[in-house]
Amino acid sequence: MTFLDTMVVMKVVDSVKSDYKVQLSTNHYAYLSKGNFIADSSIHIRPYYLTTSRKVYGDDKYDYVNISLDERLPYSGIQRIDPSILVVDIFGVTSNTNWITQLSTVKEIKNVYYEQIEDDVFRVFIALRHQQHWGYSIHYEGKKLVIRIKRQPSSLSLRNLRVAVDPGHGGDNSGAGGGTSGIAEKNYTLLIAKELQKALLKEKAHVFMTREKDTSLSMIERIQMLRQEEPDFLVSIHLNSSDKDSIQGVSTYYRYIGFRPLSQFILKRMKELGLKEFGNVGGFNFSLNGPTDYPNALVEVAFLSNKEDEKRILDAKFRKQVAAKILAGIKDWLKSIK
Ligand SMILES: [Zn+2]
């Protein structure tokens, strides 16, 4: 459903293998990994919790919506497009009909309003000024829920943007293997990512690489590095593989609808290389498509398990072209943003 901050209070109602089934509100349940759970019998779950004060404001980097609550309760966020709205559900909460203080320091937030969609589900709508979603994060400060909205950068020229590039796999995680050559995916994702780094640096972009060598990096380590880096957007590079060696082509992936355009523009350019189209895949549950903090796209350049695709991947000239096409896709995307 979502990423959650720590120390969120939830009622366990059942145990299913490695997960607890938890109750979020009267009608909503979720599964929580037992490893992420601490039992605390001193907490008495109340029949209902109320909202208190709400505030909308901005600092020099972000816009914020603060909602004070009686307890750290579960929530989830969903992006809506056309028009762009961030919808945040807070479970187990009933509105206490509080007013909302709005400061003129906001830049990205157009309007904030709420609906009590169920007796104990409080839904907050955050309408955004720009069509492109630039990301958000939700956390608690004490019992105050803080929704942080990333603004659209004031300049969309690459020289003013922070671009993160993630070469897939690395170290003890080799990824897929070449069907005939036996090459390891991790080495070739790095080669392509380095070409992309070069191309982006030529545009004077600020580039952050999650790895520049054959490093072992867990997904959590990558996500934490990226969280610190606060990129404007992320591109992950992978090479695909299938049991069927006839399957070939390029594909791009996103998880959240608000981040889809970047993946579409990259795919459109990649097809110019004469690669077959494997598709633009949404709702993709890959770790690095998971963060909501910044737009992100994953590129599966071609299939290592297909002879024709593999031959291309082995060609240094092709890898340079791939970087040029990803860059062209990024530029098309930036140009399309109003
Ligand atoms: Zn991979």
CSV table of C-alpha atoms and ligand atoms in Angstrom, one decimal:
chain,number,residue,atom,x,y,z
A,1,MET,CA,0.0,0.0,0.0
A,2,THR,CA,2.6,2.5,1.1
A,3,PHE,CA,5.8,3.2,3.0
A,4,LEU,CA,5.2,4.1,6.6
A,5,ASP,CA,7.1,6.1,9.2
A,6,THR,CA,8.2,4.3,12.4
A,7,MET,CA,6.1,3.9,15.5
A,8,VAL,CA,2.7,4.0,13.8
A,9,VAL,CA,0.1,2.4,16.0
A,10,MET,CA,-1.9,-0.5,14.5
A,11,LYS,CA,-4.1,-3.2,15.9
A,12,VAL,CA,-3.1,-6.7,15.0
A,13,VAL,CA,-6.1,-9.0,14.2
A,14,ASP,CA,-4.4,-12.0,12.6
A,15,SER,CA,-1.1,-13.7,11.8
A,16,VAL,CA,-0.4,-14.9,8.2
A,17,LYS,CA,3.0,-16.5,7.7
A,18,SER,CA,5.6,-13.7,8.0
A,19,ASP,CA,3.0,-10.9,8.2
A,20,TYR,CA,0.5,-9.6,10.7
A,21,LYS,CA,-2.9,-8.7,9.4
A,22,VAL,CA,-3.5,-5.2,10.9
A,23,GLN,CA,-6.7,-3.2,11.1
A,24,LEU,CA,-6.4,0.3,9.8
A,25,SER,CA,-10.0,1.4,10.3
A,26,THR,CA,-13.4,-0.2,10.6
A,27,ASN,CA,-13.4,-1.4,7.0
A,28,HIS,CA,-9.7,-1.4,6.0
A,29,TYR,CA,-7.0,-4.0,6.7
A,30,ALA,CA,-3.4,-4.4,5.6
A,31,TYR,CA,-0.5,-6.7,6.0
A,32,LEU,CA,2.6,-5.7,7.9
A,33,SER,CA,5.9,-7.7,8.0
A,34,LYS,CA,6.4,-9.1,11.4
A,35,GLY,CA,10.0,-7.9,11.3
A,36,ASN,CA,8.7,-4.3,11.2
A,37,PHE,CA,6.5,-4.7,14.2
A,38,ILE,CA,7.0,-4.2,17.9
A,39,ALA,CA,4.2,-5.4,20.3
A,40,ASP,CA,3.2,-2.8,22.9
A,41,SER,CA,0.4,-3.8,25.2
A,42,SER,CA,0.5,-0.5,27.0
A,43,ILE,CA,-1.1,1.2,24.1
A,44,HIS,CA,-4.9,1.3,24.4
A,45,ILE,CA,-6.4,1.7,21.0
A,46,ARG,CA,-9.3,4.1,21.3
A,47,PRO,CA,-12.6,3.7,19.5
A,48,TYR,CA,-11.9,6.9,17.5
A,49,TYR,CA,-9.2,9.5,17.0
A,50,LEU,CA,-9.7,13.1,16.1
A,51,THR,CA,-7.8,15.6,14.0
A,52,THR,CA,-6.7,18.8,15.6
A,53,SER,CA,-5.0,21.8,13.9
A,54,ARG,CA,-4.0,21.8,10.3
A,55,LYS,CA,-1.5,24.1,8.6
A,56,VAL,CA,-0.3,24.6,5.0
A,57,TYR,CA,3.0,26.5,4.5
A,58,GLY,CA,6.3,26.5,2.6
A,59,ASP,CA,10.0,26.9,3.4
A,60,ASP,CA,12.8,27.7,1.0
A,61,LYS,CA,12.6,24.2,-0.6
A,62,TYR,CA,9.3,22.5,-0.1
A,63,ASP,CA,5.6,23.0,0.6
A,64,TYR,CA,4.1,21.2,3.6
A,65,VAL,CA,0.7,20.2,4.9
A,66,ASN,CA,0.7,19.5,8.7
A,67,ILE,CA,-2.1,17.6,10.4
A,68,SER,CA,-2.0,17.2,14.1
A,69,LEU,CA,-3.5,13.9,15.4
A,70,ASP,CA,-4.2,12.2,18.7
A,71,GLU,CA,-1.9,9.3,17.7
A,72,ARG,CA,0.6,8.2,15.0
A,73,LEU,CA,-1.9,6.5,12.8
A,74,PRO,CA,-1.5,4.7,9.4
A,75,TYR,CA,-1.9,6.6,6.2
A,76,SER,CA,-1.4,6.1,2.5
A,77,GLY,CA,-0.8,8.5,-0.5
A,78,ILE,CA,-2.1,8.3,-4.0
A,79,GLN,CA,-1.2,10.5,-7.0
A,80,ARG,CA,-4.0,11.6,-9.3
A,81,ILE,CA,-3.5,13.2,-12.6
A,82,ASP,CA,-5.4,15.6,-14.9
A,83,PRO,CA,-5.6,17.6,-12.7
A,84,SER,CA,-2.7,16.7,-10.4
A,85,ILE,CA,-3.7,16.0,-6.9
A,86,LEU,CA,-2.1,14.2,-4.1
A,87,VAL,CA,-4.7,12.2,-2.1
A,88,VAL,CA,-3.7,11.2,1.5
A,89,ASP,CA,-5.9,8.9,3.5
A,90,ILE,CA,-5.5,8.8,7.2
A,91,PHE,CA,-7.0,5.7,8.8
A,92,GLY,CA,-8.9,5.6,12.1
A,93,VAL,CA,-9.4,9.3,12.1
A,94,THR,CA,-12.5,11.5,12.3
A,95,SER,CA,-12.5,15.2,11.5
A,96,ASN,CA,-13.0,17.4,14.6
A,97,THR,CA,-14.1,20.2,12.1
A,98,ASN,CA,-10.9,22.1,12.7
A,99,TRP,CA,-10.0,25.1,10.5
A,100,ILE,CA,-7.0,25.2,8.3
A,101,THR,CA,-4.3,27.9,8.4
A,102,GLN,CA,-2.7,28.6,5.0
A,103,LEU,CA,0.4,30.7,4.5
A,104,SER,CA,1.4,32.5,1.3
A,105,THR,CA,4.8,30.8,1.5
A,106,VAL,CA,3.5,27.9,-0.5
A,107,LYS,CA,4.5,27.6,-4.1
A,108,GLU,CA,3.3,24.3,-5.4
A,109,ILE,CA,0.1,23.7,-3.4
A,110,LYS,CA,-2.9,25.3,-4.9
A,111,ASN,CA,-5.6,24.1,-2.5
A,112,VAL,CA,-6.0,21.7,0.5
A,113,TYR,CA,-9.4,20.3,1.4
A,114,TYR,CA,-10.7,17.1,3.0
A,115,GLU,CA,-13.5,14.7,2.9
A,116,GLN,CA,-14.6,12.3,5.6
A,117,ILE,CA,-15.0,9.5,3.2
A,118,GLU,CA,-15.9,7.0,5.9
A,119,ASP,CA,-16.6,7.5,9.6
A,120,ASP,CA,-13.0,6.8,10.4
A,121,VAL,CA,-11.2,7.5,7.2
A,122,PHE,CA,-10.0,11.1,6.8
A,123,ARG,CA,-9.1,11.9,3.2
A,124,VAL,CA,-6.9,15.0,2.4
A,125,PHE,CA,-6.8,16.4,-1.1
A,126,ILE,CA,-3.7,18.4,-2.0
A,127,ALA,CA,-4.3,20.1,-5.4
A,128,LEU,CA,-1.0,21.0,-7.2
A,129,ARG,CA,-0.2,23.9,-9.5
A,130,HIS,CA,1.8,21.9,-12.0
A,131,GLN,CA,0.6,19.0,-14.1
A,132,GLN,CA,3.9,17.1,-13.4
A,133,HIS,CA,4.1,15.4,-10.0
A,134,TRP,CA,7.6,16.1,-8.6
A,135,GLY,CA,7.2,13.9,-5.6
A,136,TYR,CA,6.2,13.9,-1.9
A,137,SER,CA,7.0,12.2,1.4
A,138,ILE,CA,5.0,11.6,4.5
A,139,HIS,CA,6.3,11.3,8.0
A,140,TYR,CA,5.4,12.1,11.6
A,141,GLU,CA,6.9,14.7,13.9
A,142,GLY,CA,5.6,13.6,17.3
A,143,LYS,CA,1.9,13.1,16.6
A,144,LYS,CA,1.8,15.6,13.8
A,145,LEU,CA,1.6,14.1,10.3
A,146,VAL,CA,3.8,16.1,7.9
A,147,ILE,CA,3.2,15.8,4.2
A,148,ARG,CA,6.1,17.3,2.3
A,149,ILE,CA,5.5,18.3,-1.4
A,150,LYS,CA,8.4,18.7,-3.8
A,151,ARG,CA,8.0,21.8,-5.9
A,152,GLN,CA,8.6,21.9,-9.6
A,153,PRO,CA,12.2,23.2,-10.1
A,154,SER,CA,12.2,26.9,-11.0
A,155,SER,CA,14.4,26.1,-14.1
A,156,LEU,CA,13.9,22.9,-16.1
A,157,SER,CA,17.3,23.2,-17.8
A,158,LEU,CA,19.5,20.1,-17.1
A,159,ARG,CA,22.3,22.4,-15.8
A,160,ASN,CA,20.0,23.3,-12.9
A,161,LEU,CA,18.8,19.8,-12.1
A,162,ARG,CA,20.1,16.9,-9.9
A,163,VAL,CA,19.8,13.7,-11.8
A,164,ALA,CA,20.4,10.3,-10.1
A,165,VAL,CA,21.4,7.3,-12.2
A,166,ASP,CA,21.2,3.8,-10.8
A,167,PRO,CA,23.2,1.0,-12.6
A,168,GLY,CA,21.3,-2.1,-11.7
A,169,HIS,CA,22.8,-4.9,-9.6
A,170,GLY,CA,26.6,-4.9,-8.7
A,171,GLY,CA,29.0,-6.8,-6.6
A,172,ASP,CA,27.6,-10.1,-5.3
A,173,ASN,CA,24.4,-9.5,-7.3
A,174,SER,CA,25.2,-10.2,-10.9
A,175,GLY,CA,21.6,-9.9,-12.3
A,176,ALA,CA,20.8,-11.7,-15.5
A,177,GLY,CA,23.3,-13.5,-17.6
A,178,GLY,CA,24.0,-13.3,-21.4
A,179,GLY,CA,22.3,-16.1,-23.3
A,180,THR,CA,25.3,-16.9,-25.5
A,181,SER,CA,28.1,-14.8,-24.1
A,182,GLY,CA,27.5,-15.5,-20.4
A,183,ILE,CA,28.2,-11.8,-19.6
A,184,ALA,CA,26.8,-10.5,-16.3
A,185,GLU,CA,24.1,-7.8,-16.4
A,186,LYS,CA,25.7,-5.8,-13.6
A,187,ASN,CA,28.8,-5.0,-15.7
A,188,TYR,CA,26.8,-3.8,-18.7
A,189,THR,CA,24.3,-1.8,-16.7
A,190,LEU,CA,27.3,0.0,-15.3
A,191,LEU,CA,28.8,0.6,-18.7
A,192,ILE,CA,25.6,2.1,-20.0
A,193,ALA,CA,25.0,4.1,-16.8
A,194,LYS,CA,28.5,5.6,-17.2
A,195,GLU,CA,27.8,6.6,-20.8
A,196,LEU,CA,24.6,8.3,-19.5
A,197,GLN,CA,26.6,10.0,-16.7
A,198,LYS,CA,29.0,11.4,-19.4
A,199,ALA,CA,26.1,12.6,-21.6
A,200,LEU,CA,24.4,14.3,-18.6
A,201,LEU,CA,27.6,15.9,-17.5
A,202,LYS,CA,28.1,17.3,-20.9
A,203,GLU,CA,24.7,19.0,-20.4
A,204,LYS,CA,26.2,20.4,-17.1
A,205,ALA,CA,23.6,18.4,-15.0
A,206,HIS,CA,24.5,17.5,-11.5
A,207,VAL,CA,24.8,13.7,-11.6
A,208,PHE,CA,24.6,11.3,-8.7
A,209,MET,CA,25.5,7.6,-9.4
A,210,THR,CA,24.4,5.0,-6.9
A,211,ARG,CA,27.5,3.1,-7.8
A,212,GLU,CA,30.5,3.7,-10.0
A,213,LYS,CA,32.3,0.4,-9.5
A,214,ASP,CA,31.3,-3.2,-9.0
A,215,THR,CA,29.9,-2.5,-5.6
A,216,SER,CA,27.4,-4.7,-3.6
A,217,LEU,CA,24.5,-2.4,-2.7
A,218,SER,CA,21.2,-3.5,-1.3
A,219,MET,CA,18.0,-1.9,-2.4
A,220,ILE,CA,17.6,-0.3,1.0
A,221,GLU,CA,21.1,1.2,0.8
A,222,ARG,CA,20.3,2.6,-2.6
A,223,ILE,CA,17.1,4.2,-1.4
A,224,GLN,CA,18.7,5.7,1.6
A,225,MET,CA,21.5,7.1,-0.4
A,226,LEU,CA,19.0,8.6,-2.8
A,227,ARG,CA,16.9,10.0,0.0
A,228,GLN,CA,20.0,11.9,1.3
A,229,GLU,CA,20.9,13.1,-2.2
A,230,GLU,CA,17.4,14.4,-2.9
A,231,PRO,CA,17.6,14.2,-6.7
A,232,ASP,CA,15.1,15.9,-9.0
A,233,PHE,CA,14.6,12.6,-10.8
A,234,LEU,CA,16.1,9.1,-11.1
A,235,VAL,CA,16.8,6.8,-14.0
A,236,SER,CA,17.6,3.1,-13.3
A,237,ILE,CA,19.4,1.0,-15.9
A,238,HIS,CA,18.7,-2.8,-16.3
A,239,LEU,CA,19.0,-5.5,-18.9
A,240,ASN,CA,16.0,-7.8,-19.3
A,241,SER,CA,15.9,-11.6,-19.5
A,242,SER,CA,13.3,-14.2,-20.3
A,243,ASP,CA,13.0,-18.0,-20.3
A,244,LYS,CA,11.9,-17.6,-23.9
A,245,ASP,CA,14.8,-16.6,-26.0
A,246,SER,CA,12.6,-15.2,-28.8
A,247,ILE,CA,11.4,-12.4,-26.5
A,248,GLN,CA,13.2,-9.2,-27.2
A,249,GLY,CA,13.0,-5.4,-27.1
A,250,VAL,CA,13.1,-2.3,-24.9
A,251,SER,CA,10.8,-1.5,-22.1
A,252,THR,CA,10.4,1.3,-19.4
A,253,TYR,CA,8.8,1.0,-16.0
A,254,TYR,CA,7.1,3.2,-13.5
A,255,ARG,CA,5.0,2.5,-10.4
A,256,TYR,CA,3.0,5.7,-9.8
A,257,ILE,CA,0.9,7.3,-12.4
A,258,GLY,CA,2.2,10.8,-11.6
A,259,PHE,CA,5.7,9.7,-12.6
A,260,ARG,CA,4.7,7.9,-15.9
A,261,PRO,CA,5.6,10.6,-18.4
A,262,LEU,CA,9.4,10.3,-17.9
A,263,SER,CA,9.3,6.6,-18.7
A,264,GLN,CA,7.1,7.2,-21.8
A,265,PHE,CA,9.4,9.8,-23.3
A,266,ILE,CA,12.5,7.6,-22.7
A,267,LEU,CA,10.8,4.6,-24.4
A,268,LYS,CA,9.8,6.7,-27.4
A,269,ARG,CA,13.4,7.7,-28.0
A,270,MET,CA,14.8,4.2,-27.3
A,271,LYS,CA,12.6,2.8,-30.1
A,272,GLU,CA,14.5,4.9,-32.5
A,273,LEU,CA,17.4,2.5,-32.1
A,274,GLY,CA,15.4,-0.1,-34.0
A,275,LEU,CA,14.7,-2.1,-30.8
A,276,LYS,CA,11.4,-4.0,-30.7
A,277,GLU,CA,8.9,-2.5,-28.2
A,278,PHE,CA,8.3,-4.7,-25.2
A,279,GLY,CA,6.3,-1.9,-23.6
A,280,ASN,CA,5.7,0.8,-21.0
A,281,VAL,CA,4.9,-1.0,-17.8
A,282,GLY,CA,3.0,0.6,-14.9
A,283,GLY,CA,2.3,-0.4,-11.4
A,284,PHE,CA,5.8,-2.0,-11.4
A,285,ASN,CA,6.7,-3.2,-7.9
A,286,PHE,CA,10.5,-2.7,-8.2
A,287,SER,CA,12.2,-1.2,-5.2
A,288,LEU,CA,13.6,1.8,-6.9
A,289,ASN,CA,10.3,2.6,-8.5
A,290,GLY,CA,9.0,2.7,-5.0
A,291,PRO,CA,10.1,6.0,-3.6
A,292,THR,CA,7.5,8.7,-3.9
A,293,ASP,CA,10.0,11.5,-3.3
A,294,TYR,CA,11.0,12.2,-6.9
A,295,PRO,CA,10.0,11.1,-10.5
A,296,ASN,CA,11.7,7.9,-11.4
A,297,ALA,CA,11.8,5.5,-14.4
A,298,LEU,CA,13.5,2.1,-14.9
A,299,VAL,CA,14.9,1.3,-18.4
A,300,GLU,CA,15.2,-2.4,-19.4
A,301,VAL,CA,17.4,-1.6,-22.4
A,302,ALA,CA,17.0,-5.0,-24.2
A,303,PHE,CA,17.0,-8.8,-23.5
A,304,LEU,CA,20.2,-10.5,-22.6
A,305,SER,CA,18.4,-13.8,-23.3
A,306,ASN,CA,17.8,-12.9,-26.9
A,307,LYS,CA,20.6,-13.3,-29.4
A,308,GLU,CA,19.9,-10.2,-31.5
A,309,ASP,CA,19.5,-8.0,-28.4
A,310,GLU,CA,22.6,-9.5,-26.7
A,311,LYS,CA,24.8,-8.8,-29.7
A,312,ARG,CA,23.7,-5.1,-29.5
A,313,ILE,CA,24.4,-4.9,-25.7
A,314,LEU,CA,28.0,-6.2,-26.4
A,315,ASP,CA,28.6,-3.4,-28.8
A,316,ALA,CA,30.2,-0.3,-27.3
A,317,LYS,CA,28.7,2.0,-30.0
A,318,PHE,CA,25.2,0.8,-29.2
A,319,ARG,CA,25.7,1.5,-25.5
A,320,LYS,CA,26.7,5.0,-26.3
A,321,GLN,CA,23.6,5.4,-28.5
A,322,VAL,CA,21.4,4.1,-25.6
A,323,ALA,CA,22.8,6.8,-23.4
A,324,ALA,CA,22.1,9.4,-26.1
A,325,LYS,CA,18.5,8.2,-26.5
A,326,ILE,CA,17.8,8.2,-22.8
A,327,LEU,CA,19.2,11.7,-22.6
A,328,ALA,CA,17.0,12.7,-25.6
A,329,GLY,CA,14.0,11.2,-23.8
A,330,ILE,CA,14.8,13.1,-20.6
A,331,LYS,CA,15.1,16.4,-22.6
A,332,ASP,CA,11.8,15.7,-24.4
A,333,TRP,CA,10.2,15.1,-21.0
A,334,LEU,CA,11.5,18.3,-19.5
A,335,LYS,CA,10.5,20.3,-22.6
A,336,SER,CA,6.9,18.9,-22.3
A,337,ILE,CA,6.5,20.2,-18.8
A,338,LYS,CA,4.6,23.4,-18.4
B,1,ZN,ZN,18.2,-6.2,-13.6
